[in-house]
Tab-separated table of C-alpha atoms and ligand atoms in Angstrom:
chain	number	residue	atom	x	y	z
A	1	MET	CA	-4.534	-10.898	13.535
A	2	GLN	CA	-2.226	-7.960	13.265
A	3	LEU	CA	0.832	-7.570	11.102
A	4	GLU	CA	3.985	-7.517	12.438
A	5	PRO	CA	6.791	-5.212	11.104
A	6	HIS	CA	10.164	-6.813	9.941
A	7	SER	CA	12.559	-7.401	12.668
A	8	ASN	CA	15.052	-4.756	11.063
A	9	PHE	CA	12.835	-1.988	9.752
A	10	LYS	CA	9.745	-0.956	11.888
A	11	ASN	CA	7.915	0.376	9.265
A	12	PHE	CA	8.331	-2.308	6.706
A	13	PHE	CA	5.662	-4.970	6.640
A	14	LEU	CA	6.813	-8.223	4.511
A	15	ILE	CA	3.712	-9.806	3.455
A	16	GLN	CA	4.871	-13.343	3.219
A	17	HIS	CA	2.242	-15.706	1.542
A	18	PRO	CA	2.753	-18.955	-0.961
A	19	ILE	CA	0.390	-17.527	-3.660
A	20	ILE	CA	2.332	-14.202	-3.293
A	21	SER	CA	5.897	-15.881	-3.539
A	22	TYR	CA	4.735	-18.011	-6.447
A	23	LYS	CA	3.299	-14.874	-8.520
A	24	LEU	CA	6.444	-12.920	-7.711
A	25	ALA	CA	8.655	-15.734	-8.877
A	26	LEU	CA	6.696	-15.645	-12.169
A	27	LEU	CA	7.407	-11.820	-12.470
A	28	ARG	CA	10.870	-12.111	-11.844
A	29	ASP	CA	11.181	-14.577	-15.089
A	30	PRO	CA	12.459	-12.411	-17.781
A	31	THR	CA	10.285	-14.874	-20.248
A	32	THR	CA	7.050	-13.841	-18.563
A	33	ASN	CA	5.236	-11.628	-21.363
A	34	ARG	CA	3.770	-8.225	-20.802
A	35	LYS	CA	0.108	-9.503	-20.234
A	36	LEU	CA	0.934	-11.977	-17.855
A	37	PHE	CA	3.244	-9.422	-16.090
A	38	LYS	CA	0.281	-6.801	-15.873
A	39	GLU	CA	-1.948	-9.347	-14.558
A	40	LEU	CA	0.518	-10.543	-12.014
A	41	THR	CA	1.283	-7.226	-10.725
A	42	GLU	CA	-2.362	-6.203	-10.275
A	43	GLU	CA	-2.911	-9.442	-8.316
A	44	ILE	CA	-0.027	-8.893	-6.005
A	45	ALA	CA	-1.341	-5.572	-5.297
A	46	ILE	CA	-4.590	-6.684	-4.395
A	47	LEU	CA	-3.281	-9.294	-2.114
A	48	LEU	CA	-0.901	-6.884	-0.451
A	49	GLY	CA	-3.852	-4.202	0.009
A	50	TYR	CA	-5.982	-6.888	1.448
A	51	GLU	CA	-3.293	-7.284	4.223
A	52	ALA	CA	-2.316	-3.747	4.566
A	53	THR	CA	-6.261	-2.766	5.302
A	54	ARG	CA	-6.408	-5.237	8.253
A	55	ASP	CA	-6.436	-2.149	10.431
A	56	LEU	CA	-9.173	-0.141	8.912
A	57	PRO	CA	-11.797	0.960	11.483
A	58	GLN	CA	-15.396	-0.548	11.310
A	59	THR	CA	-18.462	0.183	12.504
A	60	THR	CA	-21.676	-1.663	12.996
A	61	ARG	CA	-25.077	-1.435	11.136
A	62	PRO	CA	-28.210	-3.324	11.139
A	63	ILE	CA	-28.741	-5.446	8.107
A	64	GLN	CA	-31.919	-7.268	7.318
A	65	THR	CA	-31.176	-10.568	5.756
A	66	PRO	CA	-33.861	-12.632	4.139
A	67	LEU	CA	-34.459	-14.236	7.297
A	68	GLU	CA	-33.504	-11.793	9.949
A	69	THR	CA	-31.794	-8.884	11.254
A	70	PHE	CA	-28.202	-8.867	11.553
A	71	ASP	CA	-25.287	-6.490	12.800
A	72	GLY	CA	-23.477	-6.155	9.470
A	73	LYS	CA	-19.871	-4.235	9.428
A	74	ASP	CA	-19.220	-1.366	7.531
A	75	LEU	CA	-16.002	0.498	7.111
A	76	GLU	CA	-16.037	3.678	9.183
A	77	SER	CA	-14.716	5.598	6.343
A	78	ASN	CA	-14.847	4.960	2.505
A	79	GLN	CA	-12.672	7.710	1.461
A	80	PHE	CA	-9.432	6.052	-0.164
A	81	VAL	CA	-6.951	7.823	-2.593
A	82	ILE	CA	-4.823	5.723	-4.829
A	83	ALA	CA	-2.076	7.180	-5.893
A	84	PRO	CA	0.579	5.323	-8.490
A	85	ILE	CA	3.697	6.675	-9.158
A	86	LEU	CA	3.933	6.906	-12.944
A	87	ARG	CA	4.849	4.905	-14.794
A	88	ALA	CA	5.575	1.765	-13.036
A	89	GLY	CA	3.041	2.391	-10.470
A	90	LEU	CA	0.026	2.059	-12.654
A	91	GLY	CA	-0.234	-1.625	-12.752
A	92	MET	CA	-0.210	-1.890	-8.850
A	93	GLY	CA	-2.817	1.014	-8.867
A	94	ASP	CA	-5.246	-1.060	-11.046
A	95	GLY	CA	-5.161	-3.770	-8.569
A	96	LEU	CA	-5.606	-1.693	-5.360
A	97	LEU	CA	-8.634	0.070	-7.433
A	98	LYS	CA	-10.279	-3.322	-7.837
A	99	LEU	CA	-9.935	-3.951	-4.048
A	100	LEU	CA	-11.376	-0.346	-3.272
A	101	PRO	CA	-13.629	0.435	-6.306
A	102	MET	CA	-14.859	3.545	-4.293
A	103	ALA	CA	-11.582	5.064	-4.016
A	104	SER	CA	-10.320	8.191	-6.197
A	105	VAL	CA	-7.247	7.854	-8.232
A	106	GLY	CA	-4.368	10.414	-8.131
A	107	HIS	CA	-1.071	10.395	-10.222
A	108	ILE	CA	2.430	11.216	-9.380
A	109	GLY	CA	4.880	11.638	-12.430
A	110	PHE	CA	8.432	11.382	-11.314
A	111	TYR	CA	11.215	10.127	-13.262
A	112	ARG	CA	14.726	8.819	-12.126
A	113	ASN	CA	17.676	10.874	-13.456
A	114	GLU	CA	20.128	7.855	-14.607
A	115	GLN	CA	22.947	9.609	-13.644
A	116	THR	CA	22.256	11.012	-10.299
A	117	LEU	CA	19.582	8.656	-9.553
A	118	GLN	CA	17.498	11.651	-8.245
A	119	ALA	CA	13.676	11.765	-8.542
A	120	VAL	CA	12.594	14.506	-10.752
A	121	GLU	CA	8.988	15.607	-10.524
A	122	TYR	CA	6.827	16.070	-14.022
A	123	TYR	CA	3.098	15.757	-13.055
A	124	PHE	CA	1.338	15.887	-9.725
A	125	LYS	CA	-2.596	15.476	-9.788
A	126	ILE	CA	-3.872	14.376	-6.870
A	127	PRO	CA	-7.841	14.684	-5.485
A	128	PRO	CA	-8.486	17.328	-2.739
A	129	ASN	CA	-7.094	16.126	0.719
A	130	SER	CA	-9.747	15.114	3.285
A	131	GLU	CA	-8.761	14.397	6.551
A	132	LYS	CA	-10.234	11.233	6.681
A	133	ALA	CA	-8.818	9.959	3.283
A	134	LEU	CA	-6.328	7.228	3.529
A	135	TYR	CA	-3.823	7.571	0.515
A	136	LEU	CA	-2.385	4.456	-0.825
A	137	VAL	CA	0.762	5.307	-2.933
A	138	CYS	CA	2.397	2.930	-4.901
A	139	ASP	CA	5.541	2.075	-6.830
A	140	PRO	CA	6.643	-1.780	-7.472
A	141	MET	CA	10.295	-1.237	-6.856
A	142	LEU	CA	11.277	0.720	-3.669
A	143	ALA	CA	14.942	0.984	-5.176
A	144	THR	CA	17.026	4.098	-3.842
A	145	GLY	CA	13.808	4.934	-2.203
A	146	ASN	CA	14.417	8.721	-3.796
A	147	THR	CA	11.169	8.739	-5.702
A	148	ALA	CA	9.015	7.512	-2.898
A	149	VAL	CA	10.564	9.846	-0.343
A	150	ALA	CA	9.993	12.678	-2.857
A	151	ALA	CA	6.328	11.662	-3.695
A	152	ILE	CA	5.262	11.465	-0.111
A	153	SER	CA	7.225	14.901	0.872
A	154	GLU	CA	4.885	16.596	-1.996
A	155	LEU	CA	1.851	14.713	-0.527
A	156	LYS	CA	2.784	16.117	3.092
A	157	LYS	CA	3.206	19.554	1.902
A	158	ARG	CA	-0.500	19.223	0.557
A	159	GLY	CA	-1.630	18.421	4.271
A	160	VAL	CA	-1.867	14.502	3.524
A	161	GLY	CA	-1.516	12.998	6.752
A	162	HIS	CA	-2.580	9.195	6.122
A	163	ILE	CA	-0.669	7.450	4.016
A	164	LYS	CA	0.451	3.558	3.193
A	165	PHE	CA	3.122	3.055	0.655
A	166	PHE	CA	2.932	-0.404	-1.328
A	167	CYS	CA	5.746	-2.019	-3.327
A	168	MET	CA	6.211	-5.337	-4.668
A	169	VAL	CA	10.112	-5.732	-4.466
A	170	ALA	CA	12.121	-3.426	-1.846
A	171	ALA	CA	15.838	-3.021	-1.379
A	172	PRO	CA	17.099	-2.239	1.920
A	173	GLU	CA	18.398	0.883	0.706
A	174	GLY	CA	15.069	2.052	-0.348
A	175	VAL	CA	13.348	1.047	3.097
A	176	GLU	CA	16.240	2.897	5.114
A	177	HIS	CA	15.837	5.867	3.264
A	178	MET	CA	12.164	5.905	3.680
A	179	THR	CA	12.409	5.065	7.348
A	180	LYS	CA	14.568	8.048	7.885
A	181	HIS	CA	12.709	10.442	6.105
A	182	HIS	CA	9.280	9.172	6.693
A	183	PRO	CA	9.190	7.009	9.941
A	184	ASP	CA	5.147	7.646	10.011
A	185	VAL	CA	4.564	5.866	6.838
A	186	PRO	CA	4.053	2.073	6.794
A	187	ILE	CA	5.573	0.153	3.820
A	188	TYR	CA	4.001	-3.061	2.420
A	189	GLY	CA	6.025	-5.165	0.261
A	190	ALA	CA	6.241	-8.988	-1.078
A	191	SER	CA	9.851	-9.099	-1.056
A	192	LEU	CA	12.845	-7.569	0.444
A	193	ASP	CA	15.818	-8.442	-1.902
A	194	ARG	CA	19.449	-8.261	-1.496
A	195	GLU	CA	20.957	-4.954	-2.532
A	196	LEU	CA	21.284	-2.343	-5.317
A	197	ASN	CA	23.497	-2.675	-7.887
A	198	GLU	CA	25.701	0.603	-9.210
A	199	ASN	CA	22.799	1.708	-11.555
A	200	GLY	CA	20.510	1.355	-8.833
A	201	TYR	CA	18.625	-1.550	-9.993
A	202	ILE	CA	17.500	-4.181	-7.272
A	203	LEU	CA	19.215	-7.318	-6.848
A	204	PRO	CA	18.139	-10.032	-7.712
A	205	GLY	CA	14.977	-7.706	-8.478
A	206	LEU	CA	13.018	-7.916	-12.026
A	207	GLY	CA	14.382	-5.726	-14.128
A	208	ASP	CA	12.817	-2.505	-15.277
A	209	ALA	CA	9.066	-2.506	-14.022
A	210	GLY	CA	7.943	0.146	-15.902
A	211	ASP	CA	9.644	-1.377	-19.120
A	212	ARG	CA	8.343	-4.666	-18.636
A	213	LEU	CA	4.714	-3.482	-17.608
A	214	TRP	CA	4.553	-1.262	-20.536
A	215	ALA	CA	6.516	-3.474	-23.056
A	216	VAL	CA	8.905	-0.475	-24.007
A	217	LYS	CA	12.113	-2.519	-24.866
B	301	URA	N1	13.088	0.383	-10.592
B	301	URA	C1	13.018	-0.532	-11.349
B	301	URA	O1	12.075	-0.668	-12.265
B	301	URA	N2	13.837	-1.701	-11.156
B	301	URA	C2	14.938	-1.507	-10.423
B	301	URA	O2	15.472	-2.664	-9.953
B	301	URA	C3	15.000	-0.431	-9.840
B	301	URA	C4	14.198	0.599	-10.034
């Protein structure tokens, strides 16, 4: 079964499933503690990744079962790079790595200037590009979209062509911004929330994902 894009955004795929919605509601609850928050983040990332990889090309190879030979399925390529955007992306990155344990992991460091809401790069360490590799970039909150757009622009500057972006909660403003700058990059998310507030936080959202994931406040 192929995923259908969202009716308003042709590169946004809203992954709707009762288990994801249940886990996301727990994440939004401010009484959810850090341990559970991290576990839920990983689990949602696995579920999103599972749906988003439906289109991976496959090959067939003969397998000898204990009883007979069988045409088994293989992935055409096992080259994946998981690229969490620091800090909040790390939790989703751990989940995606459980789904794709053969992946390499890169790290993209951006922080948000709280006055301008612009993304400021401070770290970029990505495994060398291979044309075949699929890059899975993740950041749980697609808010203004400034960080996601900047991170993907940096990857493209390094020749990366095959990218999928993962978030848990998206704001329409962030999806629009991504669509404008990177219409070729599909976005997979568990929720499309209402709007951004004046400080660039998603409403209803779940608060500051990085702070909650790493128990900073
Ligand atoms: N970053 C977060 O962690 N939360 C938001 O709501 C927006 C950006």
